[in-house]
């Protein structure tokens, strides 16, 4: 008996404490539910498995078979010369820089390969090889064409006329695809950056040549016995990351907008409570909207809805996880069911009839969880299969996209009739306004009279808005789910900093009710609250998925262009953050933000502590080259104040710090009255 109790206690001690694991009530309930059902999730694994201390420091080298060589920082730090080295002589700085570079390469590859898929589908559309996708936003196509050097006007009989749209589309598609492998030149989009920034890149020799080449370059350079200078390795990190932010990811966003529509503000909901017991629930999870766009259309088609009703369901409820969720939210108002860390939980509701995944951020453990339920787990991408036998693979092809999508939806409807476990959907969801972007910020915050971003700039200059923060990125099971995002963002808006958000951070904001205009009165400082109230926007603007971080770059560029706030991104009172990052993609994003002049703070930790010199290079020296630098702060309140201090420093440099003091005095005076 005593043995049994001990065993139980031991087992319980390896389970996650729901209250410690997350601040989201739906997640807490579902972790408890998983324990009742005896189903293990990422939250439990985070308790039972600790990360490797040397890997955490960034100084484990496993790029050749003489290693792994492990170079942890000695207790008490290093006094005098750092004599640590691997078998080949590689220093801690070289090792940490190589590891960092490989994360940049992987992140760039992931975003940019997503971009490539989109570009390939766009080429099929332009060549009229598919009927299932169309050009939904010709205005966007015309606006991006000149960046590829594609003419949008033609001369006919001495008169300038609009060029045929099909011709423009084909030329843009061909030029876009070439960006991945053109033999010479530089990426077409780089000149979209403010001129001084472009000139900095040019001077430092980091203009990306083509996207694939910069990734291959990192893999070559970081192989055994090549680049042994952490500064030179970091230089290539910049070049590759720019190929992501001002290349592959930016083209992904643009071409998605052209084919699926540029988002504009709309209302939706978020969290696991969007699932409905009496509906067929389909969860799409992953990243590429090429698939999910078709699933949205299939779910809304009459024949599929009739089929669902025939099988006893009241309808089809579609929901998303991760960035696919953001893609279909932004364009169709489909509600996200949760962030990265909630993927297993969606299945544990017992109401998930099918989970359809493509690429990135998909847990392999989903298959083990799905096994306990009726859920059909469907992989769709040739690049991303699962070894478990209960997983179904339906390869998605743009040439018969609708047919594939309907096949998947039909399978989900059939699965609805096979539910076996008790359904347990946590009753939590929040309303949100999403769908912001460069164009809609201009519409809402730009003056129609003065054009562009004038009103936004004016409010920054007069101090009602203290500055701009981009808060993005993942969840990480090593931190309390959503806590860092929400605590940080509340602190920023309390201090009049407007927040632009994407990725899982945006979903976290939605599930915690921060994406409504009403939030402003509750959480914002007086200046930001006033602006939000007048304009009718939330203080936290949802700009889409992680590839849509490029919308933040372009919005910031518009701010520079509108005038009065310096002439480069690094002049702006702005800062970036990924408080719960986990993915290599986040490192690529961080590097392109820093290399674009943005002070960027990551939460949790950075794998740099074992290499203090390299760390100092990223945290201080990079600023001298590009105007931006890295930082790390796990505590969300301190994290917010590091960003605010940077914003205030920039306000002072711009000479607009006094304006803000006046605004605040006005408010105090008003309150005194
Ligand atoms: Ni971004 Fe998307 Fe989420 Fe992180 Fe994963 S979904 S591309 S990587 S976990 S924010």
XYZ file of C-alpha atoms and ligand atoms in Angstrom:
683
model
C 0.000 0.000 0.000
C 2.764 2.375 1.016
C 4.556 1.480 -2.228
C 1.436 2.312 -4.224
C 1.045 5.705 -2.541
C 4.712 6.454 -3.153
C 4.317 5.546 -6.803
C 1.258 7.767 -7.110
C 3.039 10.640 -5.389
C 6.047 10.213 -7.655
C 3.855 10.192 -10.718
C 1.934 13.254 -9.550
C 5.161 15.126 -8.884
C 6.082 14.707 -12.541
C 2.817 16.215 -13.709
C 2.513 19.884 -14.491
C 0.751 22.100 -11.984
C -1.955 23.672 -14.166
C -1.830 26.992 -12.317
C 1.952 27.173 -12.628
C 1.918 26.114 -16.274
C -0.411 28.746 -17.720
C -2.397 31.881 -16.954
C -5.075 30.928 -19.474
C -8.152 29.429 -17.761
C -8.995 27.217 -20.755
C -5.458 25.818 -20.716
C -5.508 25.243 -16.960
C -8.799 23.336 -17.245
C -7.496 21.243 -20.100
C -4.251 20.365 -18.300
C -6.392 19.126 -15.393
C -8.522 17.206 -17.866
C -5.438 15.599 -19.412
C -4.406 14.405 -15.942
C -7.850 12.918 -15.301
C -7.617 11.064 -18.602
C -3.989 10.079 -18.000
C -2.796 11.727 -21.217
C 0.646 13.318 -21.125
C 1.185 16.758 -22.669
C 4.090 19.133 -23.277
C 3.387 20.769 -19.927
C 4.110 17.475 -18.106
C 7.182 16.759 -20.211
C 8.539 20.190 -19.324
C 8.364 19.183 -15.672
C 9.959 15.771 -16.070
C 12.713 16.732 -18.518
C 15.213 19.489 -17.812
C 17.180 21.241 -20.581
C 20.898 20.539 -20.963
C 22.936 23.171 -19.173
C 25.705 23.341 -21.779
C 23.294 23.535 -24.684
C 21.514 26.318 -22.820
C 24.777 28.260 -22.772
C 25.180 27.807 -26.534
C 28.589 26.172 -26.235
C 28.036 22.551 -27.218
C 29.668 21.887 -30.597
C 28.498 18.815 -32.508
C 29.400 19.723 -36.053
C 32.037 16.987 -36.361
C 32.549 13.478 -35.051
C 35.426 14.394 -32.752
C 32.833 16.011 -30.511
C 30.427 16.874 -29.130
C 32.850 19.309 -27.518
C 31.284 20.986 -24.533
C 32.566 24.326 -23.270
C 30.483 25.502 -20.336
C 31.449 28.694 -18.582
C 33.535 27.814 -15.504
C 31.868 28.502 -12.169
C 32.756 32.038 -11.157
C 33.264 33.135 -14.758
C 36.520 33.648 -16.607
C 39.437 35.558 -15.211
C 42.218 36.437 -17.581
C 42.506 34.657 -20.888
C 39.705 32.322 -21.973
C 41.561 29.084 -22.693
C 38.540 26.894 -23.367
C 38.644 25.150 -26.723
C 37.237 22.195 -28.609
C 39.403 19.431 -30.118
C 40.019 21.491 -33.261
C 40.712 24.581 -31.190
C 37.297 26.206 -31.728
C 36.663 28.800 -29.049
C 33.430 29.269 -27.118
C 32.699 32.344 -29.232
C 33.098 30.470 -32.500
C 30.949 27.592 -31.249
C 28.153 29.813 -29.944
C 28.251 31.942 -33.103
C 28.029 28.851 -35.322
C 25.103 27.494 -33.331
C 23.385 30.857 -33.512
C 24.039 31.096 -37.259
C 22.528 27.691 -37.868
C 19.389 28.832 -36.091
C 19.254 31.873 -38.369
C 19.689 29.594 -41.395
C 16.932 27.223 -40.263
C 14.549 30.036 -39.446
C 15.213 31.784 -42.733
C 14.784 28.503 -44.602
C 11.433 27.828 -42.934
C 9.883 31.228 -43.599
C 11.352 31.514 -47.039
C 10.392 28.041 -48.149
C 6.857 28.898 -47.088
C 7.270 31.997 -49.261
C 8.498 29.855 -52.128
C 5.406 27.615 -51.939
C 3.222 30.704 -52.108
C 5.214 32.065 -55.046
C 4.865 28.729 -56.854
C 1.110 28.726 -56.401
C 1.041 32.313 -57.594
C 2.949 31.284 -60.700
C 0.338 28.569 -61.350
C -2.366 31.214 -60.993
C -0.558 33.567 -63.347
C -0.130 30.772 -65.864
C -3.775 29.837 -65.403
C -2.893 26.291 -64.437
C -5.259 26.278 -61.460
C -8.831 27.419 -61.158
C -8.999 27.130 -57.371
C -6.899 30.216 -56.604
C -7.370 33.652 -58.093
C -6.011 37.159 -57.819
C -8.244 38.564 -55.129
C -6.463 41.863 -54.609
C -5.293 43.350 -57.928
C -4.532 46.655 -56.171
C -1.920 44.946 -54.032
C -0.417 43.273 -57.102
C -0.092 46.652 -58.777
C 1.458 48.146 -55.653
C 4.186 45.487 -55.391
C 4.962 45.135 -59.108
C 7.295 48.176 -59.283
C 9.448 46.715 -56.487
C 10.231 43.847 -58.864
C 10.865 46.294 -61.683
C 7.611 45.277 -63.388
C 5.851 48.039 -65.317
C 2.179 48.618 -64.519
C 1.542 51.082 -67.350
C 2.070 50.760 -71.101
C 2.185 53.263 -73.874
C -0.408 52.746 -76.590
C -0.403 55.217 -79.487
C 1.487 57.761 -77.414
C -0.948 57.404 -74.531
C -0.214 55.820 -71.169
C -2.615 53.024 -70.310
C -2.988 50.464 -67.516
C -1.134 47.329 -68.407
C -3.024 44.046 -68.677
C -3.288 42.488 -65.204
C -2.530 38.952 -66.403
C 0.684 40.176 -67.959
C 1.704 41.947 -64.758
C 0.885 38.851 -62.717
C 2.998 36.582 -64.893
C 5.975 38.883 -64.843
C 5.750 39.441 -61.082
C 5.442 35.681 -60.500
C 8.512 34.920 -62.602
C 10.559 37.676 -60.995
C 9.450 36.627 -57.514
C 10.405 32.967 -58.012
C 13.805 34.069 -59.287
C 14.533 35.740 -55.944
C 15.277 32.324 -54.463
C 18.053 31.497 -56.894
C 19.017 34.294 -59.259
C 22.713 34.100 -60.168
C 23.599 37.752 -59.695
C 22.429 41.020 -58.229
C 20.654 41.585 -54.938
C 17.149 40.998 -53.606
C 14.546 43.233 -55.192
C 12.766 44.253 -51.996
C 15.817 45.651 -50.174
C 15.226 49.095 -51.613
C 11.856 49.239 -49.859
C 13.800 49.988 -46.680
C 14.600 53.595 -45.766
C 17.563 54.742 -47.841
C 20.019 55.224 -44.947
C 19.349 51.648 -43.841
C 19.903 50.282 -47.325
C 23.148 52.242 -47.475
C 24.276 50.747 -44.150
C 23.647 47.242 -45.471
C 25.542 48.074 -48.630
C 28.475 49.555 -46.749
C 28.691 46.536 -44.462
C 28.518 44.142 -47.405
C 25.373 42.339 -46.285
C 22.964 42.869 -49.191
C 21.543 39.369 -49.758
C 22.238 37.950 -53.212
C 19.461 35.387 -53.402
C 17.529 33.666 -50.651
C 18.730 30.087 -51.038
C 22.339 31.135 -51.374
C 22.426 32.942 -48.026
C 21.111 29.859 -46.244
C 23.584 27.577 -48.027
C 26.352 30.049 -47.227
C 25.647 29.726 -43.494
C 25.604 25.928 -43.665
C 28.925 25.921 -45.511
C 30.595 28.540 -43.370
C 29.615 26.844 -40.099
C 30.763 23.405 -41.130
C 33.928 22.051 -39.515
C 36.986 24.211 -40.115
C 35.549 27.110 -42.103
C 34.610 30.472 -40.565
C 36.330 30.911 -37.212
C 35.593 34.564 -36.570
C 32.374 35.207 -34.664
C 32.120 38.695 -36.192
C 32.284 37.358 -39.716
C 29.767 34.634 -38.846
C 27.414 37.280 -37.422
C 27.781 39.296 -40.623
C 26.451 36.342 -42.598
C 23.640 35.956 -40.028
C 22.588 39.468 -40.952
C 22.758 38.766 -44.653
C 20.675 35.594 -44.383
C 18.147 37.079 -41.997
C 17.619 40.043 -44.325
C 16.907 37.513 -47.062
C 14.102 36.351 -44.782
C 12.644 39.638 -43.500
C 13.124 41.730 -46.644
C 12.889 38.707 -48.945
C 11.161 35.362 -48.511
C 8.848 36.278 -45.650
C 7.947 39.630 -47.185
C 7.099 37.993 -50.485
C 5.041 35.369 -48.630
C 2.957 38.138 -47.060
C 2.579 40.115 -50.276
C 1.687 37.240 -52.569
C -0.722 35.815 -49.994
C -2.421 39.199 -49.894
C -2.590 39.274 -53.696
C -4.168 35.813 -53.909
C -6.225 35.643 -50.725
C -6.912 39.304 -50.019
C -5.197 41.970 -47.935
C -6.596 41.806 -44.401
C -8.743 44.569 -43.012
C -10.114 44.817 -39.475
C -12.804 42.313 -38.570
C -14.326 40.765 -35.478
C -13.797 37.215 -34.294
C -13.209 35.183 -31.147
C -10.350 33.150 -29.695
C -9.500 30.238 -27.398
C -10.502 26.586 -27.082
C -14.053 27.639 -26.199
C -14.703 28.385 -29.886
C -15.113 24.633 -30.473
C -18.729 23.432 -30.490
C -19.950 20.072 -29.240
C -22.797 19.784 -31.755
C -20.647 20.822 -34.762
C -18.011 19.064 -36.761
C -14.808 20.628 -35.414
C -11.881 20.918 -37.769
C -8.633 22.410 -36.522
C -6.063 23.550 -39.072
C -2.575 23.826 -37.668
C 0.694 24.902 -39.216
C 1.638 27.781 -41.442
C 0.857 27.861 -45.127
C -2.470 29.442 -46.024
C -2.379 27.792 -49.429
C -3.970 24.781 -47.741
C -6.104 26.486 -45.121
C -7.655 28.928 -47.603
C -9.092 25.962 -49.464
C -10.284 24.293 -46.257
C -12.120 27.520 -45.351
C -13.858 27.529 -48.735
C -14.665 23.822 -48.501
C -16.157 24.183 -45.002
C -18.396 26.973 -46.240
C -19.545 25.120 -49.366
C -23.151 24.021 -49.488
C -22.421 20.385 -50.281
C -20.108 20.034 -47.280
C -22.559 21.774 -44.936
C -25.376 19.538 -46.211
C -23.191 16.509 -45.699
C -22.442 17.579 -42.101
C -26.144 18.024 -41.386
C -26.948 14.683 -42.945
C -24.561 13.137 -40.424
C -26.292 14.847 -37.496
C -24.056 17.886 -36.972
C -25.439 21.405 -36.696
C -22.651 22.761 -38.875
C -18.902 22.852 -39.335
C -16.768 24.808 -36.893
C -13.357 25.584 -38.237
C -10.623 26.808 -35.924
C -6.886 27.288 -36.102
C -3.724 26.765 -34.099
C -0.443 28.643 -34.651
C 0.118 30.860 -37.658
C -2.311 29.119 -39.982
C -4.880 30.293 -37.451
C -3.704 33.863 -37.929
C -3.801 33.603 -41.720
C -7.454 32.536 -41.847
C -8.415 34.808 -38.978
C -6.995 37.866 -40.726
C -8.783 37.211 -43.988
C -11.961 35.342 -43.017
C -12.548 35.911 -39.316
C -12.082 32.187 -38.548
C -11.376 32.049 -34.788
C -8.079 30.670 -33.465
C -8.540 27.801 -31.013
C -5.228 28.486 -29.381
C -1.513 29.086 -29.457
C 1.366 26.704 -30.080
C 1.161 25.225 -26.560
C -2.549 24.440 -26.854
C -2.304 22.050 -29.817
C -2.528 18.822 -27.805
C -5.301 20.306 -25.665
C -7.533 20.919 -28.691
C -7.601 17.151 -29.289
C -8.106 16.360 -25.589
C -11.461 18.199 -25.743
C -12.725 15.010 -27.406
C -14.510 17.255 -29.908
C -11.759 17.643 -32.478
C -12.971 15.579 -35.418
C -9.953 16.305 -37.562
C -6.702 18.132 -37.095
C -5.140 19.069 -40.403
C -1.477 20.027 -40.310
C 1.036 21.237 -42.860
C 4.466 22.503 -41.795
C 6.222 23.969 -38.728
C 5.449 24.032 -35.007
C 3.546 20.725 -35.122
C 4.208 18.410 -32.149
C 5.017 14.834 -33.015
C 3.148 13.915 -29.836
C -0.129 14.947 -31.493
C -0.275 11.461 -32.967
C -0.062 9.878 -29.498
C -2.799 12.153 -28.191
C -5.010 11.599 -31.245
C -4.734 7.849 -30.662
C -6.735 8.265 -27.432
C -9.650 9.834 -29.329
C -11.554 9.524 -32.588
C -9.602 12.484 -34.032
C -8.293 12.094 -37.557
C -4.820 13.545 -37.686
C -4.053 14.462 -41.285
C -0.666 15.532 -42.619
C -0.801 17.301 -45.971
C 2.698 18.425 -46.916
C 5.193 16.233 -48.796
C 7.875 17.575 -46.472
C 6.114 16.841 -43.199
C 4.953 13.304 -42.495
C 4.659 11.455 -39.177
C 5.883 7.960 -38.432
C 2.899 6.913 -36.262
C 0.458 4.536 -37.951
C -2.712 6.383 -36.951
C -1.745 9.437 -39.001
C -3.338 9.845 -42.436
C -1.388 11.560 -45.209
C -3.366 13.398 -47.886
C -0.945 15.255 -50.067
C -2.189 18.647 -50.978
C -1.618 19.895 -54.512
C -2.560 23.336 -55.762
C -3.681 21.926 -59.087
C -6.593 20.107 -57.449
C -6.747 22.042 -54.204
C -10.505 22.168 -53.758
C -10.866 18.464 -54.398
C -8.237 17.721 -51.712
C -9.836 20.145 -49.266
C -13.267 18.583 -49.700
C -11.846 15.131 -49.229
C -10.385 16.277 -45.918
C -13.607 17.960 -44.788
C -15.665 14.898 -45.708
C -13.311 12.781 -43.639
C -13.816 15.122 -40.668
C -17.597 14.863 -41.019
C -17.411 11.069 -41.035
C -15.180 11.253 -37.991
C -17.843 13.326 -36.171
C -20.075 10.242 -36.134
C -17.303 8.219 -34.501
C -16.773 10.302 -31.361
C -16.182 8.027 -28.417
C -14.858 9.998 -25.447
C -16.895 12.421 -23.407
C -16.655 15.902 -24.886
C -15.051 18.493 -22.622
C -14.725 21.957 -24.156
C -13.519 24.575 -21.664
C -16.063 27.427 -21.679
C -13.562 30.186 -22.360
C -13.288 32.426 -25.378
C -12.863 36.155 -25.919
C -13.937 38.581 -28.602
C -11.191 40.150 -30.704
C -10.683 42.642 -33.493
C -7.955 41.442 -35.841
C -6.927 42.010 -39.444
C -4.628 45.004 -39.208
C -1.829 45.710 -41.653
C 0.171 48.486 -43.259
C -2.833 49.557 -45.308
C -5.405 49.493 -42.494
C -3.137 51.340 -40.054
C -2.836 54.022 -42.686
C -6.609 54.057 -43.080
C -7.345 54.236 -39.353
C -4.447 56.274 -38.091
C -3.448 58.175 -41.189
C -4.991 61.532 -41.880
C -6.959 61.493 -45.122
C -6.060 65.127 -45.612
C -2.302 64.939 -45.047
C -2.056 61.353 -46.241
C 0.151 58.478 -45.080
C 0.935 57.931 -41.418
C 0.640 61.563 -40.428
C -1.846 61.160 -37.561
C 0.142 58.345 -36.023
C 3.358 60.348 -36.257
C 1.644 63.414 -34.898
C 0.456 61.483 -31.861
C 3.931 60.102 -31.298
C 5.466 63.552 -31.619
C 2.939 65.161 -29.264
C 3.564 62.333 -26.810
C 0.111 60.801 -26.512
C 1.701 57.702 -27.969
C 5.082 57.247 -26.291
C 6.372 54.784 -28.846
C 5.775 51.619 -30.843
C 6.515 48.062 -29.715
C 6.435 44.965 -31.887
C 5.694 42.010 -29.586
C 5.759 38.723 -31.435
C 6.669 35.071 -31.324
C 5.955 31.791 -29.702
C 5.050 30.165 -26.446
C 7.702 28.161 -24.672
C 6.895 25.379 -22.196
C 9.838 26.581 -20.081
C 7.921 29.739 -19.221
C 4.396 30.161 -17.886
C 2.129 29.933 -20.932
C 1.030 33.429 -22.096
C 2.167 35.068 -18.858
C 5.178 36.871 -20.312
C 3.254 38.073 -23.367
C 0.336 39.413 -21.401
C 2.230 40.916 -18.455
C 4.687 42.620 -20.809
C 2.041 43.974 -23.159
C -0.144 45.286 -20.336
C 2.884 47.123 -18.939
C 3.677 48.615 -22.359
C 0.184 49.912 -23.045
C -0.075 51.196 -19.465
C 2.929 53.327 -20.391
C 1.329 54.607 -23.615
C 3.302 52.334 -25.939
C 1.138 51.065 -28.810
C 1.744 47.377 -29.535
C 1.860 45.649 -32.910
C 1.638 41.888 -32.502
C 1.822 38.755 -34.641
C 2.137 34.986 -34.327
C 1.296 33.181 -31.128
C 1.742 36.416 -29.199
C -1.242 37.820 -31.090
C -3.319 34.728 -30.308
C -2.336 35.069 -26.638
C -3.494 38.704 -26.696
C -6.784 37.670 -28.245
C -7.455 34.915 -25.717
C -6.784 37.348 -22.896
C -9.106 39.987 -24.298
C -6.508 42.605 -25.246
C -7.607 42.996 -28.861
C -10.726 45.105 -28.424
C -11.058 48.898 -28.488
C -12.650 48.691 -25.026
C -9.333 47.400 -23.628
C -7.906 50.888 -23.980
C -9.984 52.388 -21.177
C -9.050 49.533 -18.831
C -5.322 49.046 -19.394
C -3.847 52.004 -21.257
C -2.096 55.092 -20.061
C -4.105 58.294 -20.628
C -2.440 59.312 -23.892
C -2.794 56.007 -25.703
C -6.305 55.529 -24.288
C -7.328 58.853 -25.774
C -5.991 58.001 -29.229
C -7.625 54.551 -29.209
C -10.908 56.028 -28.110
C -10.931 58.705 -30.796
C -9.858 56.383 -33.590
C -11.763 53.333 -32.327
C -8.889 50.854 -32.439
C -7.471 48.454 -29.837
C -4.152 49.466 -28.235
C -2.752 46.150 -29.424
C -2.988 45.653 -33.184
C -2.980 42.123 -34.610
C -0.864 42.174 -37.782
C -1.038 38.499 -38.657
C 1.256 35.494 -38.705
C 5.023 35.342 -38.167
C 5.832 35.908 -41.846
C 3.716 39.039 -41.410
C 6.363 40.501 -39.141
C 7.339 42.049 -42.439
C 4.192 44.165 -42.070
C 5.805 45.619 -38.945
C 8.967 46.479 -40.917
C 6.907 48.155 -43.625
C 4.647 49.977 -41.168
C 7.758 51.322 -39.427
C 9.119 52.367 -42.825
C 5.876 54.258 -43.491
C 6.313 56.021 -40.147
C 9.796 57.127 -41.203
C 8.460 58.308 -44.565
C 5.653 60.317 -42.982
C 8.294 62.517 -41.392
C 9.176 64.123 -38.109
C 10.669 61.030 -36.489
C 14.118 60.768 -38.014
C 15.098 59.231 -41.311
C 15.895 55.634 -40.457
C 14.200 52.808 -38.560
C 16.809 53.095 -35.790
C 15.734 56.696 -35.149
C 12.182 55.698 -34.202
C 10.979 55.459 -30.612
C 10.333 51.765 -31.154
C 11.469 48.381 -29.850
C 10.871 44.702 -30.601
C 10.248 41.722 -28.350
C 9.682 37.956 -28.338
C 9.040 37.213 -24.667
C 8.279 33.480 -24.938
C 10.293 32.555 -28.017
C 11.246 28.954 -28.760
C 11.612 28.523 -32.532
C 14.700 28.990 -34.706
C 12.403 31.189 -36.791
C 12.297 33.633 -33.892
C 16.100 33.948 -33.997
C 16.008 34.713 -37.727
C 13.313 37.319 -37.076
C 15.277 38.826 -34.194
C 18.391 39.064 -36.317
C 16.606 40.849 -39.177
C 14.941 43.244 -36.756
C 18.271 44.040 -35.106
C 19.953 44.382 -38.513
C 17.144 46.734 -39.547
C 17.912 49.013 -36.606
C 15.504 47.757 -33.967
C 16.399 47.218 -30.299
C 15.072 43.677 -29.789
C 14.570 42.010 -26.419
C 13.961 38.286 -26.066
C 12.498 36.657 -22.975
C 13.314 33.310 -21.324
C 17.005 33.079 -22.207
C 19.410 33.269 -25.147
C 21.901 30.459 -25.792
C 24.851 32.821 -25.428
C 25.867 32.787 -21.783
C 28.770 30.402 -22.399
C 30.335 32.866 -24.839
C 30.387 36.306 -23.205
C 32.404 38.006 -25.955
C 30.074 36.885 -28.743
C 27.116 37.795 -26.545
C 28.506 41.290 -26.056
C 28.912 41.596 -29.804
C 25.184 40.925 -30.331
C 24.054 42.956 -27.311
C 26.239 46.020 -27.898
C 28.547 46.055 -30.895
C 25.882 45.352 -33.534
C 24.290 48.686 -32.710
C 27.310 50.495 -34.154
C 26.758 48.794 -37.508
C 22.981 48.840 -37.929
C 21.526 50.917 -35.099
C 19.779 47.927 -33.512
C 20.938 45.415 -30.923
C 19.879 42.269 -29.089
C 18.984 41.990 -25.426
C 17.402 39.419 -23.151
C 15.260 39.776 -20.042
C 13.114 36.969 -18.639
C 11.155 39.129 -16.187
C 8.282 40.635 -18.218
C 8.004 43.860 -16.222
C 11.740 44.577 -16.389
C 11.581 43.512 -20.044
C 8.893 46.149 -20.708
C 10.927 48.816 -18.940
C 14.032 48.050 -20.963
C 11.943 48.686 -24.085
C 10.407 51.834 -22.613
C 13.839 53.172 -21.595
C 15.020 52.668 -25.176
C 11.914 54.428 -26.503
C 12.532 57.352 -24.150
C 16.168 57.519 -25.230
C 15.068 57.783 -28.850
C 12.466 60.432 -27.981
C 15.204 62.455 -26.357
C 17.484 62.085 -29.370
C 14.631 63.288 -31.578
C 14.025 66.217 -29.253
C 10.413 65.211 -28.580
C 10.792 64.186 -24.941
C 9.490 67.520 -23.690
C 6.262 67.223 -25.698
C 5.356 64.125 -23.793
C 6.013 65.752 -20.435
C 3.585 68.484 -21.469
C 0.905 66.006 -22.480
C 1.235 64.205 -19.182
C 1.069 67.465 -17.303
C -2.084 68.316 -19.177
C -3.632 65.062 -18.082
C -2.627 65.578 -14.463
C -3.995 69.066 -14.597
C -7.202 67.758 -16.018
C -7.451 65.139 -13.318
C -6.796 67.767 -10.658
C -9.677 69.758 -12.064
Ni 6.011 31.800 -35.201
Fe 4.208 30.331 -36.218
Fe 3.821 30.294 -32.908
Fe 6.327 30.562 -32.748
Fe 5.334 28.650 -34.127
S 3.313 29.296 -34.781
S 5.714 31.177 -37.341
S 7.194 29.941 -34.558
S 5.125 28.928 -32.075
S 4.917 32.221 -33.082
